PDB file of C-alpha atoms and ligand atoms in Angstrom:
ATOM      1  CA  UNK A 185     170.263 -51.523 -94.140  1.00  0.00           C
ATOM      2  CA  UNK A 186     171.139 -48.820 -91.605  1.00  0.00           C
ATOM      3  CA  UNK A 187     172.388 -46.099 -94.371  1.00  0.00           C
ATOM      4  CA  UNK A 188     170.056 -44.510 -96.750  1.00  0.00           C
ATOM      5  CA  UNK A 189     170.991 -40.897 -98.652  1.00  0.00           C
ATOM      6  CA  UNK A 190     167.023 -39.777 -99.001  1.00  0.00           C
ATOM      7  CA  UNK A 191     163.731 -40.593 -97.581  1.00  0.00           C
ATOM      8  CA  UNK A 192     159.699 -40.423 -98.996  1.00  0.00           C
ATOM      9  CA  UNK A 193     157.319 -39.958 -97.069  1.00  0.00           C
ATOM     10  CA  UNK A 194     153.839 -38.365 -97.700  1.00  0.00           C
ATOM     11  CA  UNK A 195     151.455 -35.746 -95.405  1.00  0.00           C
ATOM     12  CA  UNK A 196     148.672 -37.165 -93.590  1.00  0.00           C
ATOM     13  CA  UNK A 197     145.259 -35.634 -94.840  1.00  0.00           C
ATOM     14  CA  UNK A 198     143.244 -33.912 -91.856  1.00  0.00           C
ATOM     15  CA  UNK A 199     141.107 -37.634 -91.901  1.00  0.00           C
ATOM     16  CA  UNK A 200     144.413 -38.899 -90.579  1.00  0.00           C
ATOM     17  CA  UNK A 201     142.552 -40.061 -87.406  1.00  0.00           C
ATOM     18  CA  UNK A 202     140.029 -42.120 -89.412  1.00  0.00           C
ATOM     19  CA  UNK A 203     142.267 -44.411 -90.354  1.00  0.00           C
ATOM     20  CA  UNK A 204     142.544 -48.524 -89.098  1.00  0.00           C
ATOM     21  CA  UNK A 205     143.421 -49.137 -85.454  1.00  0.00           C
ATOM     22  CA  UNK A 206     143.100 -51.775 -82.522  1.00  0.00           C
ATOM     23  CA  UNK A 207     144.423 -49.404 -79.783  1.00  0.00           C
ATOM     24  CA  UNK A 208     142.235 -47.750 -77.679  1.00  0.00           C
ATOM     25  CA  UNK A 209     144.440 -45.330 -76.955  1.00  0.00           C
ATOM     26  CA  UNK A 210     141.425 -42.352 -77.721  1.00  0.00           C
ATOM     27  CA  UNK A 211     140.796 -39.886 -80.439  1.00  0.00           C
ATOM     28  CA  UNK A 212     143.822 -38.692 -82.587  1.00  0.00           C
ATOM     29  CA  UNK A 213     144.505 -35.055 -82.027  1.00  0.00           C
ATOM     30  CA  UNK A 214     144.723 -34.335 -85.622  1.00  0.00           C
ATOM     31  CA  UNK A 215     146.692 -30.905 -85.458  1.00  0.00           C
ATOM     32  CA  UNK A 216     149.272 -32.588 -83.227  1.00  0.00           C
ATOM     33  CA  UNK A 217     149.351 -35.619 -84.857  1.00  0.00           C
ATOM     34  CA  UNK A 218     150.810 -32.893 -88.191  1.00  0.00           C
ATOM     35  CA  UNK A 219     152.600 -31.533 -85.475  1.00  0.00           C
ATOM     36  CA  UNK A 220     154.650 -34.565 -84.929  1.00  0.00           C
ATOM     37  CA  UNK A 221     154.934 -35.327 -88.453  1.00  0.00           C
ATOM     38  CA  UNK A 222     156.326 -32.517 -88.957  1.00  0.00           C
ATOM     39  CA  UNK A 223     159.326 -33.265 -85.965  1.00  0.00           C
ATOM     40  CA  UNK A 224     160.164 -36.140 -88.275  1.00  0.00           C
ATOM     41  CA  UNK A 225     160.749 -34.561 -91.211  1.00  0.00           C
ATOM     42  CA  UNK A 226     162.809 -32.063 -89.908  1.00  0.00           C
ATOM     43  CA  UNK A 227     164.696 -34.315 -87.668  1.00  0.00           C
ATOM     44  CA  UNK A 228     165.332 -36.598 -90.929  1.00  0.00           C
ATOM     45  CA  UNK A 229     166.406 -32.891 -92.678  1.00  0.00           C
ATOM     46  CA  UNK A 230     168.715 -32.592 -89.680  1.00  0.00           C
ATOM     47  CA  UNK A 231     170.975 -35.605 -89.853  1.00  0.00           C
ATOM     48  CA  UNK A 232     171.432 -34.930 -93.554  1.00  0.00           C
ATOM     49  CA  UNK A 233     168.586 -36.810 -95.230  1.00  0.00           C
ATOM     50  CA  UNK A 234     166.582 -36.020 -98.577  1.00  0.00           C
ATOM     51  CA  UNK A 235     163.254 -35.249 -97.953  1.00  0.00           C
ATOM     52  CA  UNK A 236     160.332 -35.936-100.182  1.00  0.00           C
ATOM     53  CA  UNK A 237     156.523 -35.240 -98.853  1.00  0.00           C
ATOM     54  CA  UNK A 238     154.100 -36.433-100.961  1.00  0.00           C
ATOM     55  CA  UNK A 239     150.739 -34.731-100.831  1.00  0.00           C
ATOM     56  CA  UNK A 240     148.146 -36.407 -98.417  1.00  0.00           C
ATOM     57  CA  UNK A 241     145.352 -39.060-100.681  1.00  0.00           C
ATOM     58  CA  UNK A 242     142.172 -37.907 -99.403  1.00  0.00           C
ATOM     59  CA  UNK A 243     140.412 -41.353 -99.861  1.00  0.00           C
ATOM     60  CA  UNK A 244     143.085 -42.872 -98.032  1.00  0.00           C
ATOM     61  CA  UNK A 245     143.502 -41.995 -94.256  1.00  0.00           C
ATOM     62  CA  UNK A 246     146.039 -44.279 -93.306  1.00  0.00           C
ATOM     63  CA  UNK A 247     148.494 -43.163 -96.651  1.00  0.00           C
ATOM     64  CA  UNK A 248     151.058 -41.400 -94.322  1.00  0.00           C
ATOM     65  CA  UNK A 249     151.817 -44.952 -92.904  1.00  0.00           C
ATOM     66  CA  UNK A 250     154.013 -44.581 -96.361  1.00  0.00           C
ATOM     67  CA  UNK A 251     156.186 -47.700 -95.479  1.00  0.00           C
ATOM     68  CA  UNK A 252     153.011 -49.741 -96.268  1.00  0.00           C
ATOM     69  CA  UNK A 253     153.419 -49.359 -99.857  1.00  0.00           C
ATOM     70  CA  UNK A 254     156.968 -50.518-101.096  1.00  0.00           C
ATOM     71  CA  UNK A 255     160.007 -52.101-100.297  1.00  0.00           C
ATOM     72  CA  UNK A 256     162.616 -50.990-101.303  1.00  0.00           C
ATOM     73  CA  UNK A 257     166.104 -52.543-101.818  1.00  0.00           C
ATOM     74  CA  UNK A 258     169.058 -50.972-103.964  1.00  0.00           C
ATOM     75  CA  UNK A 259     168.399 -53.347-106.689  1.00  0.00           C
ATOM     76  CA  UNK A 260     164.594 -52.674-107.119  1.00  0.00           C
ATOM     77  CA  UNK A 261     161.241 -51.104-105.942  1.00  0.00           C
ATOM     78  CA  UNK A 262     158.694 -53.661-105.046  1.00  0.00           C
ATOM     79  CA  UNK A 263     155.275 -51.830-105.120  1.00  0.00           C
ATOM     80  CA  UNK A 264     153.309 -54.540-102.179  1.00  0.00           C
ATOM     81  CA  UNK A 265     149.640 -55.278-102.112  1.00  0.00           C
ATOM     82  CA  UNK A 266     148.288 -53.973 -99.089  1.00  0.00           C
ATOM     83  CA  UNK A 267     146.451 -56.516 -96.433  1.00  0.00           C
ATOM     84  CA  UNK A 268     143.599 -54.241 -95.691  1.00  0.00           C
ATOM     85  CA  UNK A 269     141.318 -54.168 -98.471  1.00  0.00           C
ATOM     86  CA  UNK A 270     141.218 -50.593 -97.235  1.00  0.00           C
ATOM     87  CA  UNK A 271     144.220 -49.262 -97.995  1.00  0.00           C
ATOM     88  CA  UNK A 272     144.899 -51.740-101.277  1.00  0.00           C
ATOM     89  CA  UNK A 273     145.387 -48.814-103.666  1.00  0.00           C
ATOM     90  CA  UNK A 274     147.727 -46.954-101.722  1.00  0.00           C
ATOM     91  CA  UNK A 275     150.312 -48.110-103.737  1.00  0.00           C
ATOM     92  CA  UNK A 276     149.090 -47.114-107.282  1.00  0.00           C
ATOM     93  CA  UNK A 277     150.551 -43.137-107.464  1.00  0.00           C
ATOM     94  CA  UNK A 278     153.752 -44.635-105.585  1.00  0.00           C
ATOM     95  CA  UNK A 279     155.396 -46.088-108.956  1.00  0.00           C
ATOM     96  CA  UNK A 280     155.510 -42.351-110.555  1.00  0.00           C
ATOM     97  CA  UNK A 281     157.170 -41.569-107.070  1.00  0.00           C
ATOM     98  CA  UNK A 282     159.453 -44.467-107.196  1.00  0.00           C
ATOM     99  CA  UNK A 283     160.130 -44.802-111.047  1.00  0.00           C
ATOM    100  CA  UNK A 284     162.964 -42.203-111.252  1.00  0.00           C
ATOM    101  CA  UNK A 285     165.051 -44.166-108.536  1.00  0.00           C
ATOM    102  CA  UNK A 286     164.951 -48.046-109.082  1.00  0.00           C
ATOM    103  CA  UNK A 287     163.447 -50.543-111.510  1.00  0.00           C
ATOM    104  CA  UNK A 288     159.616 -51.376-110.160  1.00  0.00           C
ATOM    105  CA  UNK A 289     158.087 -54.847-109.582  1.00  0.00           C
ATOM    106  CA  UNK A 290     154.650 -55.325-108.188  1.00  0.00           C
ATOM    107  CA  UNK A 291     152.786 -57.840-105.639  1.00  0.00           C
ATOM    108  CA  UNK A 292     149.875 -59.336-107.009  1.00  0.00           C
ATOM    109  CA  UNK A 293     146.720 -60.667-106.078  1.00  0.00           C
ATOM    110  CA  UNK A 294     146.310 -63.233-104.649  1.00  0.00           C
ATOM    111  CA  UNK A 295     149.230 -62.164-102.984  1.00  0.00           C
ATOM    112  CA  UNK A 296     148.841 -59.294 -99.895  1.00  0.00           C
ATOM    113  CA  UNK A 297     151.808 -58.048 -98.099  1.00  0.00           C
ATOM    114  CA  UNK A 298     152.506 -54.446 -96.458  1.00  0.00           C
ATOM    115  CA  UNK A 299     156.061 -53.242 -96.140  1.00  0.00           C
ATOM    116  CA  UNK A 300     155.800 -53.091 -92.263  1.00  0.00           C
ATOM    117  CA  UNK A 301     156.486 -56.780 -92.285  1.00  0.00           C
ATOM    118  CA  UNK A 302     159.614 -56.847 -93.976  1.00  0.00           C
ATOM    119  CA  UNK A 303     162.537 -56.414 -92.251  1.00  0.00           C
ATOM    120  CA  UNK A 304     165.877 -56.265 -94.577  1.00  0.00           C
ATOM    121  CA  UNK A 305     169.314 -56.421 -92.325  1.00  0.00           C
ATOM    122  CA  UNK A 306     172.339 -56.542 -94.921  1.00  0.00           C
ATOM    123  CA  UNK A 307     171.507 -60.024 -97.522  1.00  0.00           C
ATOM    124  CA  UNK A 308     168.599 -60.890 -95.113  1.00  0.00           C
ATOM    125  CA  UNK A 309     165.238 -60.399 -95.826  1.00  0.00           C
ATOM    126  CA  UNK A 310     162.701 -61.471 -92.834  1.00  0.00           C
ATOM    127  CA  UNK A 311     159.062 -61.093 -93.975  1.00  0.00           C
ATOM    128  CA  UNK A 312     156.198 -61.121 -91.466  1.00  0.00           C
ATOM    129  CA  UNK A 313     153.179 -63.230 -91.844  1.00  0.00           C
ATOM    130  CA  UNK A 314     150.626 -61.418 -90.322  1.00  0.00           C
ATOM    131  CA  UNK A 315     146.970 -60.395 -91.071  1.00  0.00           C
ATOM    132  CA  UNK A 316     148.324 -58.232 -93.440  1.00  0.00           C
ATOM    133  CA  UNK A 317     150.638 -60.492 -95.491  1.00  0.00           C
ATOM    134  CA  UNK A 318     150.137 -64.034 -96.789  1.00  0.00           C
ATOM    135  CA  UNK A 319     152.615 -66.997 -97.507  1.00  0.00           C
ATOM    136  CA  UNK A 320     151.810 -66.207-101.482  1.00  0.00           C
ATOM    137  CA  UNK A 321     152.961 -62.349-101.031  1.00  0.00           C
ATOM    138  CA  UNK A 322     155.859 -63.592 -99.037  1.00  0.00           C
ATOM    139  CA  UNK A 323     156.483 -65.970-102.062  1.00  0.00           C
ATOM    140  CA  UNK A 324     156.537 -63.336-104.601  1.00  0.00           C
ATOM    141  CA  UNK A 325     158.638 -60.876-102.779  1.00  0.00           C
ATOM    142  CA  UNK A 326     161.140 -63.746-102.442  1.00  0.00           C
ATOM    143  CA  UNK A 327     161.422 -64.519-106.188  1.00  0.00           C
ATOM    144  CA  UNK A 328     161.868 -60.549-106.820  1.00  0.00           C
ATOM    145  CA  UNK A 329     164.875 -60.289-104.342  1.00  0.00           C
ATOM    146  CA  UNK A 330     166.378 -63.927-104.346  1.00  0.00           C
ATOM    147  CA  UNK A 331     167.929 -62.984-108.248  1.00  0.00           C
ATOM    148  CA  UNK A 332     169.991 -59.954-106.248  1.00  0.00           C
ATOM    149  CA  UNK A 333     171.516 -62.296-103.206  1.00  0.00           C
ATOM    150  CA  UNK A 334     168.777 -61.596-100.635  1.00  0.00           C
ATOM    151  CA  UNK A 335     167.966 -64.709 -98.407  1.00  0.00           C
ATOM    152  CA  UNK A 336     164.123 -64.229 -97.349  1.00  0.00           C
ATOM    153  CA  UNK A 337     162.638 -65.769 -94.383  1.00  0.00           C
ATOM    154  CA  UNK A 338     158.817 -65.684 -92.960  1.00  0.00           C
ATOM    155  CA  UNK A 339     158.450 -65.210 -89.843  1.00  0.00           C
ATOM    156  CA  UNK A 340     155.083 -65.544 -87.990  1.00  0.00           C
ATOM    157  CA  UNK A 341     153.678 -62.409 -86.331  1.00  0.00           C
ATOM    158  CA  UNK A 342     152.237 -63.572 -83.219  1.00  0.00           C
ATOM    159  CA  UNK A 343     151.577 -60.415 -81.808  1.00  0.00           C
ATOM    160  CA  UNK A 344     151.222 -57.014 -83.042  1.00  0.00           C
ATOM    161  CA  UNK A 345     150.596 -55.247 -86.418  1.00  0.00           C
ATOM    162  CA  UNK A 346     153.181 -56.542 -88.406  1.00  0.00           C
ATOM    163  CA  UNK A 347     156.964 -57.344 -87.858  1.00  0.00           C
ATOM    164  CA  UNK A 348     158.511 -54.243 -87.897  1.00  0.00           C
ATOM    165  CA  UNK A 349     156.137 -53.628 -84.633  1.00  0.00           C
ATOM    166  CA  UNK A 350     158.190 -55.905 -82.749  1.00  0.00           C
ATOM    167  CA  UNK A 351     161.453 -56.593 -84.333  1.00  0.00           C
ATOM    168  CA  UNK A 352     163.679 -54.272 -85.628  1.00  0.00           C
ATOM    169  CA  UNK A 353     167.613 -54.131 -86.348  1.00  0.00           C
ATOM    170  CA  UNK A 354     169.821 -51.460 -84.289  1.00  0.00           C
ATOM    171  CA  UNK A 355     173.245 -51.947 -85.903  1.00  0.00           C
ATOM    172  CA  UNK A 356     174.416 -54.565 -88.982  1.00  0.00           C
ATOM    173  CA  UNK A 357     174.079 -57.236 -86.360  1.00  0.00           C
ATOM    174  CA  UNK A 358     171.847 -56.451 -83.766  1.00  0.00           C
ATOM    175  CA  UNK A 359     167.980 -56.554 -83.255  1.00  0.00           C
ATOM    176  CA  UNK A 360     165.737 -55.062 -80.762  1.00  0.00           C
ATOM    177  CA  UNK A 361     163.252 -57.365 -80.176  1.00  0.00           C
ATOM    178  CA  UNK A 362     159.344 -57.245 -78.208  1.00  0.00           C
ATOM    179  CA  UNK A 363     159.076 -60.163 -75.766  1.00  0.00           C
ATOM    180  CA  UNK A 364     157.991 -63.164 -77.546  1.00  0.00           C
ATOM    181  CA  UNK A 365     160.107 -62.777 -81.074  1.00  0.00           C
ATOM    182  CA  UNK A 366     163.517 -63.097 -78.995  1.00  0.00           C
ATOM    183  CA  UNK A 367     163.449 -66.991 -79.259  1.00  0.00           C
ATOM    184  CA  UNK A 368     162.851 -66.807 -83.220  1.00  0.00           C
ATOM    185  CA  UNK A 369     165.337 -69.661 -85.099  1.00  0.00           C
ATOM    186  CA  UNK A 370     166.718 -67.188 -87.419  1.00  0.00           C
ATOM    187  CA  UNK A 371     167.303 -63.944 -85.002  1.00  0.00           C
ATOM    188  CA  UNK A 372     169.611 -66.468 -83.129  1.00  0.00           C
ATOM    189  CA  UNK A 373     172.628 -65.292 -85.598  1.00  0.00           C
ATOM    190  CA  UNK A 374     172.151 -61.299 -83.730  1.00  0.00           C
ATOM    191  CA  UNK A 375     172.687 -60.190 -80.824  1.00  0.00           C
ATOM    192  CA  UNK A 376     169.144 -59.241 -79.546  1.00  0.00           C
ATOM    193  CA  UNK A 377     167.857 -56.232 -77.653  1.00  0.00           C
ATOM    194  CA  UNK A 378     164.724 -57.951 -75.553  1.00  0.00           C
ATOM    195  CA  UNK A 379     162.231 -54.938 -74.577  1.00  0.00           C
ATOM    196  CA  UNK A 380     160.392 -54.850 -71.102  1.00  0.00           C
ATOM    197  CA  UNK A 381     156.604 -56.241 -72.027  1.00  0.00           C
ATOM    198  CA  UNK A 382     155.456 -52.640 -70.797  1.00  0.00           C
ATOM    199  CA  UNK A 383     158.042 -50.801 -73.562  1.00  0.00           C
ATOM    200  CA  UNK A 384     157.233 -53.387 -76.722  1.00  0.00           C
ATOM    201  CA  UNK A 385     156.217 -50.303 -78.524  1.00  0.00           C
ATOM    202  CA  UNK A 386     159.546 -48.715 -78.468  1.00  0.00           C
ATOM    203  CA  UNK A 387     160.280 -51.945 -80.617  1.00  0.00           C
ATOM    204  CA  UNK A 388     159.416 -49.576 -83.655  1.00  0.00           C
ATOM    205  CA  UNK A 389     163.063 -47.999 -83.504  1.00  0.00           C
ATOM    206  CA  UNK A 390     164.496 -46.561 -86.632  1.00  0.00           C
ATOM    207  CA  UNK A 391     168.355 -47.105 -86.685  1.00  0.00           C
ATOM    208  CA  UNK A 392     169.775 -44.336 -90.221  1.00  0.00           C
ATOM    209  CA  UNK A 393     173.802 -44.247 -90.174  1.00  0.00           C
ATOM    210  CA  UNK A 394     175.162 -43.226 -86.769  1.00  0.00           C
ATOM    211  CA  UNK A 395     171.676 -41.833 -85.317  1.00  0.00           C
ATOM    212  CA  UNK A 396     169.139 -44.363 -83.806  1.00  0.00           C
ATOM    213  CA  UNK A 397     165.440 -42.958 -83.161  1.00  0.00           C
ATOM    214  CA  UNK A 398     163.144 -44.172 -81.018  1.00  0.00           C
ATOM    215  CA  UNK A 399     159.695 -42.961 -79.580  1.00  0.00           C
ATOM    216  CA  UNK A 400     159.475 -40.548 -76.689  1.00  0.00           C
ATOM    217  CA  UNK A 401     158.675 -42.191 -73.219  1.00  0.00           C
ATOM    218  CA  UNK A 402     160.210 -45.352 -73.000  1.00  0.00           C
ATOM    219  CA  UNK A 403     163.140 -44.736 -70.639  1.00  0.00           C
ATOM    220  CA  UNK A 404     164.187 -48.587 -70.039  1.00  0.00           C
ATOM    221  CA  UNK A 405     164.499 -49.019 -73.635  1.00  0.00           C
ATOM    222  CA  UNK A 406     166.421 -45.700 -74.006  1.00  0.00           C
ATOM    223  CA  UNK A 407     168.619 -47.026 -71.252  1.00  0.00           C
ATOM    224  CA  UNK A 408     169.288 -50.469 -73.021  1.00  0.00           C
ATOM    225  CA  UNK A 409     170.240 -48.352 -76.051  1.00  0.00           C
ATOM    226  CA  UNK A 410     173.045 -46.417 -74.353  1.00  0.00           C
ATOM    227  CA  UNK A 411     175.004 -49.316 -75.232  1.00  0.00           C
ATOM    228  CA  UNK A 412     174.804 -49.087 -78.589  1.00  0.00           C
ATOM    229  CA  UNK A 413     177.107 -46.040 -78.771  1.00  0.00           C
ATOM    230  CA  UNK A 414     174.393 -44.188 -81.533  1.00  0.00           C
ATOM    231  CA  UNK A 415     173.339 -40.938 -81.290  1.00  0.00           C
ATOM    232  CA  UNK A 416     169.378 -41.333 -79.702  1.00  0.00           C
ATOM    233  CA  UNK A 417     166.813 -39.303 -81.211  1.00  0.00           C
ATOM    234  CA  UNK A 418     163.583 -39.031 -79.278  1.00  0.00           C
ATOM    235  CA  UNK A 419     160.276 -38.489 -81.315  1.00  0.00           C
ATOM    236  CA  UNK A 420     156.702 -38.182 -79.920  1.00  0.00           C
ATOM    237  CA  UNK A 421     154.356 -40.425 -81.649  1.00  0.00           C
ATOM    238  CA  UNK A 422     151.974 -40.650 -79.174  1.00  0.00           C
ATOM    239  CA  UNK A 423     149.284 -39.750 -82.073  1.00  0.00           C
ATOM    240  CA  UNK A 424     150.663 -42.083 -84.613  1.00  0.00           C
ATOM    241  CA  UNK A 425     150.702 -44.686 -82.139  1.00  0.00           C
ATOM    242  CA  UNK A 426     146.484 -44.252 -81.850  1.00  0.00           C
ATOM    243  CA  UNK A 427     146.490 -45.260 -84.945  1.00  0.00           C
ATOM    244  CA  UNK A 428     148.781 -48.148 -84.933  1.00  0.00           C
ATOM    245  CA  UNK A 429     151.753 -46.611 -86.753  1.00  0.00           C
ATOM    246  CA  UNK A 430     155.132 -45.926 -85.473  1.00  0.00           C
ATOM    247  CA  UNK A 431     158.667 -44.576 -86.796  1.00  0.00           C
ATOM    248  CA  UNK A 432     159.169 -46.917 -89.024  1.00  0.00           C
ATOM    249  CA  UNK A 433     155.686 -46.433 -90.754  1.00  0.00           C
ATOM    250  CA  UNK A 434     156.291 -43.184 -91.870  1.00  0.00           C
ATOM    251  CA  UNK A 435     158.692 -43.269 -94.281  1.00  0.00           C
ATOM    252  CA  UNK A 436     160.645 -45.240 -97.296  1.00  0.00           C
ATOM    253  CA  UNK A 437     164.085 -45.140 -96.735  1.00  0.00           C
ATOM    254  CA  UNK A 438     166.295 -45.733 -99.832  1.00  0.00           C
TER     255      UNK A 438
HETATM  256  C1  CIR B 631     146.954 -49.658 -90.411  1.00  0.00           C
HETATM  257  O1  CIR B 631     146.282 -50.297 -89.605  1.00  0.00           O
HETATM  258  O2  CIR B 631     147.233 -50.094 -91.509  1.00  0.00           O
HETATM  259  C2  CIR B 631     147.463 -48.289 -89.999  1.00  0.00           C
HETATM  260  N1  CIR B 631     146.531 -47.656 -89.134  1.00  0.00           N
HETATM  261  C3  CIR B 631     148.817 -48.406 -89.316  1.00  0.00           C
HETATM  262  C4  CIR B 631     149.903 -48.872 -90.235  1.00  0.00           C
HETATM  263  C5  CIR B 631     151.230 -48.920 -89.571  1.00  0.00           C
HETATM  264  N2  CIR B 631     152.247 -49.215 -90.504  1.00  0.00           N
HETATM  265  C6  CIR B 631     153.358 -49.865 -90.236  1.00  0.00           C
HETATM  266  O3  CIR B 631     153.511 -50.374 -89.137  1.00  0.00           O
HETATM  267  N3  CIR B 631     154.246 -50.011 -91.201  1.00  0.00           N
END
């Protein structure tokens, strides 16, 4: 992946800091929180992108971490099955979203997978088994995108929320990686970007065409990713990151 012509995301509902978390990072500051949201849009507006905000779900306070909710491929939508019993229907209004722009499949029960765990660089699909996705949802995402040419992997998720919070890719060949996920069989065909322990959250980079964002505050990774030659984009997601979420969460990129 790397080039995408629109993005969807959706606005988080003023319950935004009641969502599910592990940090203890303290209380979201909801106002900046929209605030920073906000920054992402327009910085996505900026480079040339397609915007789409859908409106927040009120039941649902962790539906702006959109990415949860589909993967999506050039082929097809998959709608996904959400680990958290909490956030399981955030997918439902997503097909209406999604409908106009690709055919839609669907995860089911008793498969669970969020879209944070699946990592697509070019024909390779590497899906995260976490507490959020199982072996069966891995299973059925395979036999949707195996007919199309995509090779899918699982790859544990020792650490972290799901895969995307640790591994992502920075160019057609390259991942960054959190300490721990560098040795993983199958990112042995990349070069690999290995993240100081203290910086694993900048890990949750979004690389779109030419541009490469990353979170604001992590200056050994932003010096790593000088070499890269991409334009660096710095966003603060300090209240996202309270919550668990990063870049990547808060959009579908298609
Ligand atoms: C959750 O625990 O589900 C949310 N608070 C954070 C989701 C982050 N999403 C992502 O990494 N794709």
């Amino acid at each position: 992946m790397g080039h995408y012509s629109r993005i969807m995301m959706r606005q988080p509902g003023r319950n935004a800091g009641q969502g599910l978390t592990t940090a203890s990072l303290g209380a979201v500051d909801v106002d900046v929180l929209l605030h920073q949201h906000a920054a992402y849009a327009d910085a996505m507006k900026r480079i040339g992108l397609e915007v789409k905000v859908l409106p927040a779900l009120e039941h649902f306070p962790d539906a702006y971490f959109v990415e949860d909710t589909a993967v999506i491929v050039p082929e097809v939508a998959v709608l996904t099955r959400p680990g958290a019993p909490e956030r399981r229907d955030e997918p439902l209004d997503m097909e209406s979203a999604l409908a106009e722009f690709r055919p839609i499949e669907r995860i089911v029960s008793p498969g669970t997978l969020d879209g944070g765990d699946v990592l697509i660089v070019g024909s390779r699909c590497f899906v995260g088994l976490s507490d959020r996705t199982n072996p069966c949802g891995f299973a059925q995402l395979r036999d949707f995108l195996s007919p199309f040419g995509y090779t899918c992997a699982p790859v544990p998720v020792s650490a972290g929320l799901h895969l995307k919070s640790s591994v992502n890719a920075v160019g057609p060949d390259t991942l960054v990686v959190a300490p721990g996920f560098e040795d993983h069989p199958d990112f042995q065909a990349f070069s690999r970007i290995t993240l100081d322990g203290e910086e694993a959250y900048a890990a949750n980079s979004l690389w779109i065409d030419e541009h490469l964002f990353m979170p604001k505050g992590f200056p050994k990774t932003r010096q790593k990713y000088q070499s890269l030659g991409l334009n660096l984009i710095e966003l603060d997601m300090s209240e996202m990151c309270k919550m668990d979420g990063g870049l990547t969460c808060l959009s579908l990129r298609f």
